[in-house]
Short mmCIF file of C-alpha atoms in Angstrom, two decimals:
data_model
loop_
_atom_site.label_atom_id
_atom_site.label_comp_id
_atom_site.label_asym_id
_atom_site.label_seq_id
_atom_site.Cartn_x
_atom_site.Cartn_y
_atom_site.Cartn_z
CA MET A 211 -71.69 -58.05 38.01
CA THR A 212 -75.11 -59.30 39.16
CA GLN A 213 -77.29 -61.42 36.94
CA ARG A 214 -81.04 -61.12 36.98
CA LYS A 215 -83.17 -64.18 37.11
CA GLY A 216 -84.13 -65.43 33.66
CA GLU A 217 -81.37 -63.58 31.85
CA LYS A 218 -78.96 -65.52 29.64
CA THR A 219 -75.32 -65.53 30.54
CA THR A 220 -73.29 -63.42 28.11
CA ILE A 221 -69.55 -63.62 27.71
CA SER A 222 -67.52 -60.87 26.11
CA ILE A 223 -65.16 -61.66 23.30
CA GLN A 224 -62.22 -60.82 25.57
CA GLU A 225 -63.42 -63.33 28.15
CA HIS A 226 -64.06 -65.90 25.44
CA MET A 227 -60.54 -65.62 24.08
CA ALA A 228 -59.07 -65.87 27.57
CA ILE A 229 -60.81 -69.14 28.47
CA ASP A 230 -58.53 -72.17 28.57
CA VAL A 231 -55.69 -70.32 26.95
CA CYS A 232 -53.15 -72.03 29.15
CA PRO A 233 -54.89 -74.98 30.77
CA GLY A 234 -51.56 -76.65 31.55
CA PRO A 235 -48.13 -77.38 30.15
CA ILE A 236 -47.90 -76.96 26.36
CA GLN A 237 -47.86 -80.29 24.55
CA PRO A 238 -45.45 -80.67 21.59
CA ILE A 239 -47.10 -80.64 18.17
CA LYS A 240 -46.82 -84.00 16.45
CA GLN A 241 -44.88 -84.15 13.20
CA ILE A 242 -46.01 -86.05 10.15
CA SER A 243 -43.08 -88.42 10.56
CA ASP A 244 -44.50 -89.52 13.92
CA TYR A 245 -47.36 -91.18 12.06
CA PHE A 246 -44.99 -93.08 9.70
CA PRO A 247 -42.25 -94.60 11.85
CA ARG A 248 -39.33 -96.11 9.93
CA TYR A 249 -37.44 -99.23 10.81
CA PRO A 250 -33.99 -100.33 9.63
CA ARG A 251 -34.01 -101.98 6.22
CA GLY A 252 -34.08 -105.73 6.26
CA LEU A 253 -36.03 -105.92 9.56
CA PRO A 254 -39.72 -106.79 9.16
CA PRO A 255 -41.95 -104.35 11.02
CA THR A 256 -43.56 -105.79 14.14
CA VAL A 257 -46.97 -104.61 15.25
CA PRO A 258 -46.45 -102.70 18.50
CA PRO A 259 -48.41 -103.58 21.57
CA ALA A 260 -50.52 -100.50 20.97
CA LEU A 261 -52.78 -102.53 18.67
CA SER A 262 -53.59 -104.98 21.43
CA ARG A 263 -53.99 -102.23 23.97
CA THR A 264 -56.60 -100.40 21.92
CA SER A 265 -59.10 -103.22 22.40
CA SER A 266 -58.59 -103.24 26.13
CA LEU A 267 -59.00 -99.48 26.31
CA ARG A 268 -62.57 -99.79 25.10
CA SER A 269 -63.49 -102.04 28.07
CA THR A 270 -61.98 -99.89 30.80
CA SER A 271 -64.14 -98.63 33.67
CA THR A 272 -65.63 -95.16 33.77
CA SER A 273 -63.24 -94.23 36.55
CA GLN A 274 -60.40 -94.22 33.98
CA LYS A 275 -62.23 -92.08 31.42
CA SER A 276 -60.74 -88.89 32.78
CA GLU A 277 -57.32 -90.05 31.68
CA GLY A 278 -58.72 -91.85 28.63
CA PRO A 279 -58.70 -89.14 25.95
CA LYS A 280 -55.02 -88.38 26.29
CA GLN A 281 -53.97 -92.02 26.60
CA ASP A 282 -56.26 -93.06 23.73
CA GLU A 283 -54.78 -90.37 21.51
CA ASP A 284 -51.24 -91.57 22.15
CA ASP A 285 -52.16 -95.21 21.65
CA LEU A 286 -54.10 -94.51 18.44
CA ASP A 287 -51.21 -92.51 17.12
CA GLN A 288 -48.93 -95.48 17.63
CA ALA A 289 -51.50 -97.88 16.22
CA PHE A 290 -52.13 -95.68 13.19
CA GLY A 291 -48.41 -95.44 12.54
CA ALA A 292 -48.01 -99.22 12.72
CA THR A 293 -50.92 -100.01 10.46
CA ALA A 294 -49.85 -97.33 7.97
CA LEU A 295 -46.37 -98.84 7.95
CA VAL A 296 -47.71 -102.31 7.23
CA ALA A 297 -50.01 -101.02 4.49
CA SER A 298 -47.37 -98.86 2.82
CA LYS A 299 -44.53 -101.37 3.09
CA LYS A 300 -45.46 -103.00 -0.21
CA GLU A 301 -45.49 -99.64 -1.97
CA GLU A 302 -41.99 -98.82 -0.76
CA GLU A 303 -40.43 -102.14 -1.85
CA PRO A 304 -39.50 -101.07 -5.45
CA ASP A 305 -37.48 -98.19 -4.02
CA VAL A 306 -35.24 -100.49 -1.98
CA GLU A 307 -32.75 -100.81 -4.83
CA GLY A 308 -32.80 -97.07 -5.54
CA TYR A 309 -34.64 -97.11 -8.88
CA ASP A 310 -33.62 -94.33 -11.25
CA SER A 311 -35.72 -93.53 -14.30
CA ASP A 312 -33.92 -93.97 -17.63
CA ASP A 313 -34.55 -91.42 -20.36
CA SER A 314 -33.97 -94.09 -23.00
CA THR A 315 -37.39 -95.51 -22.18
CA THR A 316 -38.97 -92.22 -23.30
CA LEU A 317 -36.93 -91.53 -26.44
CA GLY A 318 -38.75 -94.12 -28.56
CA THR A 319 -37.88 -97.19 -30.62
CA LEU A 320 -36.65 -97.54 -34.21
CA ASP A 321 -37.37 -100.41 -36.61
CA PHE A 322 -34.87 -100.93 -39.43
CA SER A 323 -33.06 -103.63 -41.42
CA LEU A 324 -29.53 -103.98 -42.80
CA LEU A 325 -28.20 -105.96 -45.77
CA TYR A 326 -24.57 -106.27 -46.86
CA ASP A 327 -24.41 -107.00 -50.60
CA GLN A 328 -20.93 -108.50 -50.77
CA GLU A 329 -20.83 -108.91 -54.54
CA ASN A 330 -21.63 -105.24 -55.22
CA ASN A 331 -19.84 -103.87 -52.15
CA ALA A 332 -23.00 -102.14 -50.94
CA LEU A 333 -24.66 -101.75 -47.55
CA HIS A 334 -28.44 -101.29 -47.79
CA CYS A 335 -30.08 -99.64 -44.77
CA THR A 336 -33.88 -99.74 -44.77
CA ILE A 337 -35.44 -97.36 -42.23
CA ASN A 338 -38.94 -98.66 -41.60
CA LYS A 339 -40.57 -96.73 -38.76
CA ALA A 340 -40.23 -95.31 -35.27
CA LYS A 341 -42.63 -95.54 -32.34
CA GLY A 342 -43.20 -93.36 -29.29
CA LEU A 343 -40.63 -90.68 -30.09
CA LYS A 344 -39.95 -87.97 -27.53
CA PRO A 345 -41.93 -84.77 -28.29
CA MET A 346 -39.58 -81.93 -29.21
CA ASP A 347 -41.97 -79.17 -30.37
CA HIS A 348 -44.42 -76.95 -28.47
CA ASN A 349 -47.39 -78.78 -29.97
CA GLY A 350 -46.31 -82.02 -28.28
CA LEU A 351 -45.12 -83.55 -31.57
CA SER A 352 -41.91 -83.70 -33.63
CA ASP A 353 -40.72 -83.42 -37.24
CA PRO A 354 -38.43 -86.46 -37.28
CA TYR A 355 -35.86 -87.65 -39.80
CA VAL A 356 -33.09 -90.28 -39.63
CA LYS A 357 -29.44 -89.78 -40.53
CA LEU A 358 -26.69 -92.38 -40.90
CA HIS A 359 -22.94 -92.20 -40.28
CA LEU A 360 -20.19 -94.77 -40.64
CA LEU A 361 -17.72 -94.64 -37.76
CA PRO A 362 -14.85 -94.06 -37.71
CA GLY A 363 -14.80 -91.61 -40.60
CA ALA A 364 -15.57 -88.06 -41.63
CA SER A 365 -19.22 -87.40 -40.96
CA LYS A 366 -19.77 -85.20 -44.03
CA ALA A 367 -18.26 -87.82 -46.32
CA ASN A 368 -20.55 -90.67 -45.33
CA LYS A 369 -23.73 -89.03 -44.05
CA LEU A 370 -27.05 -90.23 -45.45
CA ARG A 371 -30.50 -89.11 -44.32
CA THR A 372 -34.16 -89.81 -44.87
CA LYS A 373 -36.92 -87.37 -45.68
CA THR A 374 -38.57 -85.41 -42.85
CA LEU A 375 -42.06 -86.35 -41.68
CA ARG A 376 -44.09 -83.56 -40.08
CA ASN A 377 -46.02 -83.53 -36.79
CA THR A 378 -45.75 -87.14 -35.69
CA LEU A 379 -44.30 -89.27 -32.92
CA ASN A 380 -44.82 -92.50 -34.88
CA PRO A 381 -43.28 -91.85 -38.31
CA VAL A 382 -43.22 -94.44 -41.09
CA TRP A 383 -40.44 -93.85 -43.62
CA SER A 384 -40.04 -97.18 -45.46
CA GLU A 385 -36.95 -95.68 -47.10
CA THR A 386 -33.73 -97.46 -48.16
CA LEU A 387 -30.38 -95.68 -47.96
CA THR A 388 -27.33 -97.31 -49.56
CA TYR A 389 -23.61 -97.03 -48.88
CA TYR A 390 -21.48 -97.95 -51.88
CA GLY A 391 -17.87 -99.11 -51.78
CA ILE A 392 -18.19 -101.11 -48.56
CA THR A 393 -15.45 -103.72 -48.31
CA ASP A 394 -15.06 -106.79 -46.12
CA GLU A 395 -12.49 -104.83 -44.14
CA ASP A 396 -15.10 -102.15 -43.44
CA MET A 397 -17.53 -104.77 -42.21
CA VAL A 398 -15.02 -105.86 -39.59
CA ARG A 399 -13.91 -102.50 -38.22
CA LYS A 400 -16.77 -100.05 -38.80
CA THR A 401 -19.92 -99.21 -36.86
CA LEU A 402 -23.15 -97.79 -38.28
CA ARG A 403 -24.55 -94.91 -36.25
CA ILE A 404 -28.27 -94.27 -36.75
CA SER A 405 -29.60 -91.01 -35.28
CA VAL A 406 -33.15 -89.70 -35.07
CA CYS A 407 -33.46 -85.91 -35.08
CA ASP A 408 -36.18 -83.26 -35.04
CA GLU A 409 -36.04 -80.72 -37.87
CA ASP A 410 -36.59 -77.06 -37.00
CA LYS A 411 -36.98 -74.35 -39.63
CA PHE A 412 -35.85 -71.39 -37.56
CA ARG A 413 -33.17 -72.91 -35.32
CA HIS A 414 -30.78 -75.82 -35.10
CA ASN A 415 -32.20 -79.30 -35.53
CA GLU A 416 -32.58 -81.18 -32.24
CA PHE A 417 -31.19 -84.61 -31.41
CA ILE A 418 -33.75 -87.18 -30.17
CA GLY A 419 -31.84 -90.44 -29.83
CA GLU A 420 -29.49 -92.88 -31.54
CA THR A 421 -28.47 -96.51 -31.83
CA ARG A 422 -25.21 -98.05 -33.08
CA ILE A 423 -24.69 -101.35 -34.90
CA PRO A 424 -21.21 -102.90 -35.33
CA LEU A 425 -21.18 -104.11 -38.93
CA LYS A 426 -19.39 -107.30 -37.91
CA LYS A 427 -22.76 -108.50 -36.59
CA LEU A 428 -24.06 -108.78 -40.17
CA LYS A 429 -23.64 -111.82 -42.39
CA PRO A 430 -23.03 -111.26 -46.10
CA ASN A 431 -26.14 -111.31 -48.30
CA GLN A 432 -28.48 -111.84 -45.34
CA THR A 433 -31.01 -109.24 -44.22
CA LYS A 434 -31.09 -108.64 -40.48
CA ASN A 435 -34.02 -106.85 -38.81
CA PHE A 436 -33.66 -104.62 -35.76
CA SER A 437 -36.06 -102.97 -33.30
CA ASN A 438 -33.87 -100.93 -30.99
CA CYS A 439 -34.62 -98.50 -28.19
CA LEU A 440 -33.06 -95.12 -28.86
CA GLU A 441 -30.32 -93.99 -26.48
CA LYS A 442 -28.79 -90.71 -25.46
CA GLN A 443 -26.04 -89.30 -27.64
CA LEU A 444 -22.79 -91.17 -27.10
CA PRO A 445 -19.39 -89.49 -27.41
CA ILE A 446 -17.42 -90.03 -30.63
CA ASP A 447 -13.81 -91.12 -30.31
CA LYS A 448 -11.67 -88.12 -31.24
CA THR A 449 -8.36 -89.94 -30.81
CA GLU A 450 -8.25 -91.53 -34.27
CA ASP A 451 -5.43 -90.51 -36.61
CA LYS A 452 -6.56 -87.40 -38.44
CA SER A 453 -4.19 -88.16 -41.34
CA LEU A 454 -6.38 -91.16 -42.12
CA GLU A 455 -9.69 -89.30 -41.98
CA GLU A 456 -12.00 -90.68 -44.63
CA ARG A 457 -13.09 -88.34 -47.40
CA GLY A 458 -15.17 -90.73 -49.50
CA ARG A 459 -14.80 -93.80 -51.73
CA ILE A 460 -13.62 -94.34 -55.29
CA MET A 461 -13.99 -97.33 -57.62
CA ILE A 462 -10.93 -97.96 -59.82
CA SER A 463 -10.27 -100.62 -62.45
CA LEU A 464 -6.80 -101.84 -63.46
CA LYS A 465 -5.82 -103.94 -66.46
CA TYR A 466 -2.48 -104.56 -68.10
CA SER A 467 -3.04 -104.97 -71.83
CA SER A 468 -0.42 -107.25 -73.33
CA GLN A 469 -1.71 -106.38 -76.80
CA LYS A 470 -1.18 -102.62 -76.33
CA CYS A 471 1.75 -103.05 -73.92
CA GLY A 472 0.37 -100.67 -71.36
CA LEU A 473 -1.67 -100.15 -68.21
CA VAL A 474 -5.34 -99.21 -68.54
CA VAL A 475 -6.66 -97.28 -65.53
CA GLY A 476 -10.41 -96.85 -65.22
CA ILE A 477 -12.03 -94.19 -63.00
CA ILE A 478 -15.54 -95.53 -62.63
CA ARG A 479 -17.26 -93.62 -59.86
CA CYS A 480 -16.97 -92.01 -56.43
CA ALA A 481 -19.31 -92.27 -53.48
CA HIS A 482 -19.96 -90.20 -50.34
CA LEU A 483 -17.35 -87.55 -51.09
CA ALA A 484 -16.70 -84.84 -48.51
CA ALA A 485 -18.69 -81.67 -49.19
CA MET A 486 -16.36 -78.76 -49.95
CA ASP A 487 -18.80 -76.05 -51.05
CA ALA A 488 -21.19 -73.93 -49.00
CA ASN A 489 -24.20 -75.57 -50.67
CA GLY A 490 -23.28 -78.92 -49.11
CA PHE A 491 -21.95 -80.42 -52.35
CA SER A 492 -18.76 -80.51 -54.42
CA ASP A 493 -17.83 -80.21 -58.10
CA PRO A 494 -15.47 -83.19 -58.23
CA TYR A 495 -12.99 -84.43 -60.79
CA VAL A 496 -10.17 -87.02 -60.60
CA LYS A 497 -6.50 -86.84 -61.51
CA THR A 498 -4.08 -89.76 -61.95
CA TYR A 499 -0.29 -89.93 -62.04
CA LEU A 500 2.03 -92.90 -62.66
CA LYS A 501 5.21 -92.24 -60.70
CA PRO A 502 8.11 -91.85 -60.86
CA ASP A 503 7.28 -89.57 -63.78
CA GLU A 504 10.54 -88.25 -65.20
CA ASN A 505 8.98 -86.61 -68.25
CA LYS A 506 5.92 -85.35 -66.33
CA LYS A 507 3.58 -86.68 -68.98
CA SER A 508 1.60 -89.14 -66.89
CA LYS A 509 -1.07 -86.71 -65.68
CA HIS A 510 -4.65 -87.51 -66.70
CA LYS A 511 -7.81 -85.74 -65.62
CA THR A 512 -11.50 -86.62 -65.80
CA ALA A 513 -14.35 -84.27 -66.58
CA VAL A 514 -15.84 -82.15 -63.77
CA LYS A 515 -19.15 -83.34 -62.37
CA LYS A 516 -21.24 -80.48 -61.00
CA LYS A 517 -22.91 -80.36 -57.60
CA THR A 518 -22.66 -83.99 -56.50
CA LEU A 519 -21.05 -86.14 -53.85
CA ASN A 520 -21.60 -89.37 -55.82
CA PRO A 521 -20.24 -88.71 -59.31
CA GLU A 522 -20.03 -91.29 -62.10
CA PHE A 523 -17.11 -90.82 -64.50
CA ASN A 524 -16.64 -94.09 -66.43
CA GLU A 525 -13.40 -92.84 -68.02
CA GLU A 526 -10.25 -94.80 -68.88
CA PHE A 527 -6.65 -93.64 -69.20
CA PHE A 528 -3.82 -95.50 -70.90
CA TYR A 529 -0.18 -95.57 -69.76
CA GLU A 530 2.31 -97.09 -72.20
CA ILE A 531 4.73 -99.08 -70.06
CA LYS A 532 6.56 -102.38 -70.13
CA TYR A 533 5.12 -105.10 -67.95
CA ALA A 534 8.42 -105.60 -66.10
CA ASP A 535 8.47 -101.93 -65.09
CA LEU A 536 5.09 -101.99 -63.37
CA SER A 537 6.57 -103.40 -60.18
CA LYS A 538 8.62 -100.19 -59.86
CA LYS A 539 5.71 -97.80 -60.41
CA THR A 540 3.11 -96.22 -58.14
CA LEU A 541 -0.30 -95.02 -59.32
CA GLU A 542 -1.44 -91.90 -57.49
CA VAL A 543 -5.11 -90.97 -57.61
CA THR A 544 -6.48 -87.70 -56.23
CA VAL A 545 -9.98 -86.21 -56.16
CA TRP A 546 -10.47 -82.44 -56.30
CA ASP A 547 -13.32 -79.94 -55.99
CA TYR A 548 -13.37 -77.49 -58.89
CA ASP A 549 -13.75 -73.81 -57.96
CA ILE A 550 -13.98 -70.78 -60.24
CA GLY A 551 -11.73 -67.87 -59.42
CA LYS A 552 -9.73 -69.59 -56.66
CA SER A 553 -7.62 -72.65 -56.02
CA ASN A 554 -9.31 -76.00 -56.31
CA ASP A 555 -9.90 -77.87 -53.05
CA PHE A 556 -8.30 -81.23 -52.37
CA ILE A 557 -10.94 -83.80 -51.33
CA GLY A 558 -8.96 -87.00 -50.94
CA GLY A 559 -6.45 -89.36 -52.46
CA LEU A 560 -4.71 -92.74 -52.44
CA SER A 561 -1.74 -94.63 -53.91
CA LEU A 562 -1.64 -98.07 -55.54
CA GLY A 563 1.68 -99.88 -55.90
CA ILE A 564 4.34 -101.92 -54.19
CA ASN A 565 4.61 -99.38 -51.37
CA ALA A 566 0.90 -99.54 -50.59
CA ASN A 567 -0.73 -101.87 -48.07
CA GLY A 568 -3.99 -103.69 -47.48
CA GLU A 569 -6.54 -103.63 -50.29
CA ARG A 570 -4.44 -101.17 -52.30
CA LEU A 571 -1.44 -103.48 -52.42
CA LYS A 572 -3.66 -106.49 -53.15
CA HIS A 573 -5.35 -104.67 -56.04
CA TRP A 574 -1.96 -103.87 -57.60
CA PHE A 575 -0.68 -107.43 -57.27
CA ASP A 576 -3.91 -108.88 -58.69
CA CYS A 577 -3.40 -106.67 -61.73
CA LEU A 578 0.16 -107.94 -62.19
CA LYS A 579 -0.86 -111.57 -61.81
CA ASN A 580 -3.81 -111.40 -64.20
CA LYS A 581 -2.81 -109.91 -67.54
CA ASP A 582 -5.59 -108.72 -69.84
CA LYS A 583 -8.14 -109.00 -67.03
CA LYS A 584 -9.92 -105.95 -65.65
CA ILE A 585 -9.82 -105.87 -61.85
CA GLU A 586 -12.31 -103.48 -60.17
CA ARG A 587 -12.03 -102.47 -56.52
CA TRP A 588 -13.41 -99.86 -54.17
CA HIS A 589 -10.87 -97.84 -52.19
CA THR A 590 -11.12 -95.35 -49.35
CA LEU A 591 -9.99 -91.78 -49.93
CA THR A 592 -8.09 -90.08 -47.11
CA ASN A 593 -7.12 -86.45 -46.55
CA GLU A 594 -3.45 -87.41 -46.92
CA LEU A 595 -2.18 -86.01 -50.21
CA PRO A 596 -0.14 -88.65 -52.09
CA GLY A 597 3.34 -87.76 -53.32
CA SER A 598 5.35 -84.79 -52.17
CA GLY A 599 2.49 -82.36 -51.79
CA TYR A 600 2.09 -80.94 -55.28
CA ASN A 601 -0.78 -78.56 -56.04
CA ASP A 602 -3.42 -78.82 -58.71
#
């Protein structure tokens, strides 16, 4: 094709696309890792000679410029990788130990205080506030409440809870929950589990976090303050003897009256009974037997207290018996849930006498040693029915 003088050179799109398509051997495409070389851990990175060569490249003669672009590119790549390594080395240092994020840092903290009132056998738990709770609802907030359990033991029998506060991650309860019937033995072997949960109206409540306090850390009659980070839910030991599962507490008084020649048994109150009805409560009453009971006349029964897990009875029963015969007797105490139209449910029971042990045996001996003196003690109810398994 001839070109006239003064005409501009035109190149077709086909010719344009064909220019320099394969100017030489294909060079491999650099990967991103080529710009961030890694060295074995523990060895400080050394600046490669490429850094020193870059300064000399700038002062080379024009005769070397034909090879310059390719050589400069390789040297700058190495230099860039070295400088990037030096600059990013400090940022990579925290990862050397393999840091793993801990969810407990995002669950929140709980402020509370505990007081063991030794004289009144009570454990006062004051739930003050929580901070930075984990959001559980779609609006980025939660409806938190706190519940308490004494471990080991039946959860329904010793569960206490605070009110629910709506739409907050920093709730302030300032609420005191009290366990009654706490003995020195409980303070040695039991642990208080404090859980924070999110209440949902249309589905199951959600667990946020918990903390556990061994009661042996507390000193009698001294308030101890805590500010604990909440942790993930810990497994509960299922290996404990089910025959000794706690079903609540009962306060009993014993007194041998030398004037009346008989034993006075007082049923004062119960606390934290196991819920037996669908409404989450029970209708409890107490029965007592003094065995062996040849004439079957030793049965006494309190009044029924409706819809409560912490009933107060304040009733006394009298057993006419010689003082010398008390050492051969056993007092059996059982707590029942009253039901209409069906059999009453057994809640828990215990036995006091020479065949008992621990606090039960001590209570019986204290009564024998101290005539005409009323001895009051709290005792733990278990799901083991005293006696030979009689029904109500």
